[in-house]
Amino acid sequence: MNDQITEVISDLVKINNDRIEGYQKAINQTDELDLKELFAQMIAESKTYQVQLNQKLRAEGEERERDSTLAGKIYRAWMDVKATFSGGNRHAILASCEYGEDAAQKAYRQALADDHNLPAEISQLIRNQQQSLKASHDKIRHLRDLEKVNA
């Protein structure tokens, strides 16, 4: 595996690490059981993707990726500030989560759009993960929109 492909996969592992940490913060900021359950599902989803991507790295003799991205750390800090000012209300938490989902979608789009000469198997894995993450994004956005309407 060339360095460029390794970097693409590592970046996607990092965005999933960010997503796990972001949803863990969201779980800690709400007392609403339906949101806690949803966020736990999102964490489980990213843990699965993290394992799949790290398997690709290890198959090529690379180290397992454990870090998060700088952008992810910025996202988590933004989420903390937003919740502080909003009192952790449902709409604000969902809006923060959607912001993180947008970052994940951007990372996956970039991984597929840039010409990295990804092997077909890796490209398909990334595409499948992106489609699933898009469904999660849309679910978060839908819940956020419902909160805006019901406010």
Short mmCIF file of N, CA and C in Angstrom, two decimals, residues 65-131:
data_model
loop_
_atom_site.label_atom_id
_atom_site.label_comp_id
_atom_site.label_asym_id
_atom_site.label_seq_id
_atom_site.Cartn_x
_atom_site.Cartn_y
_atom_site.Cartn_z
N GLU A 65 -4.21 2.96 13.73
CA GLU A 65 -4.40 4.40 13.98
C GLU A 65 -5.26 4.58 15.21
N ARG A 66 -4.79 5.42 16.13
CA ARG A 66 -5.54 5.68 17.37
C ARG A 66 -5.86 7.15 17.59
N ASP A 67 -5.23 8.02 16.84
CA ASP A 67 -5.38 9.46 17.06
C ASP A 67 -6.71 9.98 16.54
N SER A 68 -6.98 11.23 16.91
CA SER A 68 -8.11 11.94 16.33
C SER A 68 -7.54 13.09 15.52
N THR A 69 -8.37 13.73 14.74
CA THR A 69 -7.90 14.81 13.88
C THR A 69 -7.92 16.13 14.63
N LEU A 70 -7.14 17.07 14.16
CA LEU A 70 -7.19 18.42 14.72
C LEU A 70 -8.59 18.99 14.55
N ALA A 71 -9.16 18.79 13.36
CA ALA A 71 -10.52 19.28 13.11
C ALA A 71 -11.49 18.64 14.09
N GLY A 72 -11.28 17.38 14.39
CA GLY A 72 -12.16 16.70 15.35
C GLY A 72 -12.06 17.30 16.72
N LYS A 73 -10.85 17.65 17.13
CA LYS A 73 -10.68 18.27 18.44
C LYS A 73 -11.36 19.64 18.47
N ILE A 74 -11.29 20.35 17.36
CA ILE A 74 -11.99 21.63 17.27
C ILE A 74 -13.49 21.39 17.35
N TYR A 75 -13.98 20.36 16.66
CA TYR A 75 -15.40 20.04 16.70
C TYR A 75 -15.85 19.76 18.12
N ARG A 76 -15.09 18.96 18.86
CA ARG A 76 -15.49 18.61 20.22
C ARG A 76 -15.49 19.85 21.11
N ALA A 77 -14.53 20.74 20.95
CA ALA A 77 -14.50 21.97 21.74
C ALA A 77 -15.71 22.83 21.40
N TRP A 78 -16.04 22.93 20.12
CA TRP A 78 -17.20 23.72 19.69
C TRP A 78 -18.47 23.14 20.29
N MET A 79 -18.56 21.82 20.33
CA MET A 79 -19.74 21.17 20.89
C MET A 79 -19.88 21.50 22.38
N ASP A 80 -18.77 21.51 23.10
CA ASP A 80 -18.79 21.84 24.53
C ASP A 80 -19.29 23.27 24.74
N VAL A 81 -18.77 24.21 23.95
CA VAL A 81 -19.17 25.61 24.09
C VAL A 81 -20.64 25.77 23.77
N LYS A 82 -21.08 25.18 22.68
CA LYS A 82 -22.47 25.29 22.25
C LYS A 82 -23.41 24.76 23.35
N ALA A 83 -23.09 23.63 23.93
CA ALA A 83 -23.94 23.04 24.96
C ALA A 83 -23.95 23.89 26.22
N THR A 84 -22.81 24.52 26.52
CA THR A 84 -22.72 25.37 27.70
C THR A 84 -23.69 26.54 27.59
N PHE A 85 -23.73 27.17 26.42
CA PHE A 85 -24.60 28.32 26.23
C PHE A 85 -26.06 27.93 26.08
N SER A 86 -26.30 26.74 25.60
CA SER A 86 -27.68 26.34 25.34
C SER A 86 -28.28 25.55 26.50
N GLY A 87 -27.46 25.25 27.50
CA GLY A 87 -27.95 24.46 28.61
C GLY A 87 -28.13 23.00 28.24
N GLY A 88 -27.48 22.57 27.16
CA GLY A 88 -27.56 21.18 26.75
C GLY A 88 -28.92 20.79 26.21
N ASN A 89 -29.65 21.75 25.63
CA ASN A 89 -30.98 21.39 25.13
C ASN A 89 -30.88 20.50 23.90
N ARG A 90 -31.94 19.80 23.66
CA ARG A 90 -32.00 18.77 22.62
C ARG A 90 -31.62 19.32 21.24
N HIS A 91 -32.20 20.44 20.85
CA HIS A 91 -31.90 21.01 19.53
C HIS A 91 -30.42 21.35 19.40
N ALA A 92 -29.83 21.97 20.41
CA ALA A 92 -28.42 22.36 20.35
C ALA A 92 -27.51 21.14 20.26
N ILE A 93 -27.82 20.11 21.02
CA ILE A 93 -27.01 18.89 20.98
C ILE A 93 -27.10 18.25 19.59
N LEU A 94 -28.29 18.17 19.05
CA LEU A 94 -28.47 17.58 17.72
C LEU A 94 -27.79 18.43 16.65
N ALA A 95 -27.86 19.75 16.78
CA ALA A 95 -27.19 20.63 15.82
C ALA A 95 -25.67 20.43 15.88
N SER A 96 -25.14 20.26 17.07
CA SER A 96 -23.71 20.01 17.23
C SER A 96 -23.33 18.67 16.61
N CYS A 97 -24.17 17.68 16.81
CA CYS A 97 -23.91 16.36 16.23
C CYS A 97 -23.96 16.42 14.70
N GLU A 98 -24.89 17.20 14.18
CA GLU A 98 -24.97 17.33 12.72
C GLU A 98 -23.70 17.99 12.18
N TYR A 99 -23.18 18.95 12.90
CA TYR A 99 -21.92 19.60 12.50
C TYR A 99 -20.81 18.54 12.38
N GLY A 100 -20.74 17.65 13.35
CA GLY A 100 -19.75 16.57 13.30
C GLY A 100 -20.01 15.61 12.16
N GLU A 101 -21.28 15.31 11.91
CA GLU A 101 -21.63 14.43 10.80
C GLU A 101 -21.24 15.06 9.46
N ASP A 102 -21.40 16.38 9.35
CA ASP A 102 -20.97 17.08 8.14
C ASP A 102 -19.46 16.90 7.93
N ALA A 103 -18.69 16.98 9.01
CA ALA A 103 -17.24 16.80 8.92
C ALA A 103 -16.89 15.39 8.45
N ALA A 104 -17.62 14.40 8.96
CA ALA A 104 -17.37 13.01 8.55
C ALA A 104 -17.70 12.84 7.06
N GLN A 105 -18.82 13.41 6.63
CA GLN A 105 -19.19 13.30 5.21
C GLN A 105 -18.13 13.95 4.32
N LYS A 106 -17.63 15.09 4.74
CA LYS A 106 -16.60 15.79 3.97
C LYS A 106 -15.34 14.92 3.87
N ALA A 107 -14.94 14.30 4.96
CA ALA A 107 -13.74 13.45 4.95
C ALA A 107 -13.91 12.27 4.00
N TYR A 108 -15.07 11.66 4.04
CA TYR A 108 -15.31 10.51 3.15
C TYR A 108 -15.41 10.93 1.69
N ARG A 109 -16.07 12.06 1.43
CA ARG A 109 -16.16 12.57 0.05
C ARG A 109 -14.77 12.84 -0.49
N GLN A 110 -13.94 13.47 0.35
CA GLN A 110 -12.59 13.80 -0.07
C GLN A 110 -11.78 12.54 -0.35
N ALA A 111 -11.93 11.53 0.49
CA ALA A 111 -11.20 10.28 0.31
C ALA A 111 -11.55 9.63 -1.03
N LEU A 112 -12.81 9.74 -1.42
CA LEU A 112 -13.24 9.13 -2.67
C LEU A 112 -12.99 10.02 -3.89
N ALA A 113 -13.03 11.33 -3.69
CA ALA A 113 -12.90 12.26 -4.81
C ALA A 113 -11.45 12.42 -5.26
N ASP A 114 -10.54 12.49 -4.31
CA ASP A 114 -9.14 12.66 -4.67
C ASP A 114 -8.65 11.40 -5.37
N ASP A 115 -7.79 11.59 -6.33
CA ASP A 115 -7.28 10.44 -7.08
C ASP A 115 -6.11 9.82 -6.33
N HIS A 116 -6.45 8.86 -5.48
CA HIS A 116 -5.42 8.19 -4.68
C HIS A 116 -5.10 6.81 -5.24
N ASN A 117 -5.71 6.48 -6.38
CA ASN A 117 -5.53 5.14 -6.94
C ASN A 117 -5.86 4.07 -5.90
N LEU A 118 -6.99 4.26 -5.24
CA LEU A 118 -7.40 3.31 -4.22
C LEU A 118 -7.72 1.96 -4.86
N PRO A 119 -7.24 0.89 -4.26
CA PRO A 119 -7.65 -0.43 -4.76
C PRO A 119 -9.17 -0.55 -4.67
N ALA A 120 -9.76 -1.31 -5.58
CA ALA A 120 -11.22 -1.43 -5.65
C ALA A 120 -11.83 -1.86 -4.32
N GLU A 121 -11.20 -2.79 -3.63
CA GLU A 121 -11.72 -3.30 -2.35
C GLU A 121 -11.78 -2.19 -1.30
N ILE A 122 -10.75 -1.36 -1.23
CA ILE A 122 -10.72 -0.26 -0.26
C ILE A 122 -11.70 0.83 -0.67
N SER A 123 -11.76 1.13 -1.93
CA SER A 123 -12.70 2.14 -2.42
C SER A 123 -14.14 1.72 -2.11
N GLN A 124 -14.46 0.45 -2.30
CA GLN A 124 -15.81 -0.05 -2.01
C GLN A 124 -16.11 0.02 -0.52
N LEU A 125 -15.14 -0.33 0.32
CA LEU A 125 -15.31 -0.25 1.77
C LEU A 125 -15.62 1.19 2.18
N ILE A 126 -14.85 2.13 1.66
CA ILE A 126 -15.05 3.55 1.98
C ILE A 126 -16.43 4.02 1.49
N ARG A 127 -16.81 3.61 0.30
CA ARG A 127 -18.11 3.99 -0.26
C ARG A 127 -19.25 3.44 0.61
N ASN A 128 -19.13 2.19 1.03
CA ASN A 128 -20.16 1.58 1.87
C ASN A 128 -20.27 2.30 3.21
N GLN A 129 -19.13 2.61 3.82
CA GLN A 129 -19.14 3.33 5.09
C GLN A 129 -19.76 4.71 4.91
N GLN A 130 -19.40 5.39 3.83
CA GLN A 130 -19.94 6.72 3.59
C GLN A 130 -21.45 6.69 3.45
N GLN A 131 -21.99 5.71 2.75
CA GLN A 131 -23.44 5.62 2.57
C GLN A 131 -24.14 5.41 3.90
#
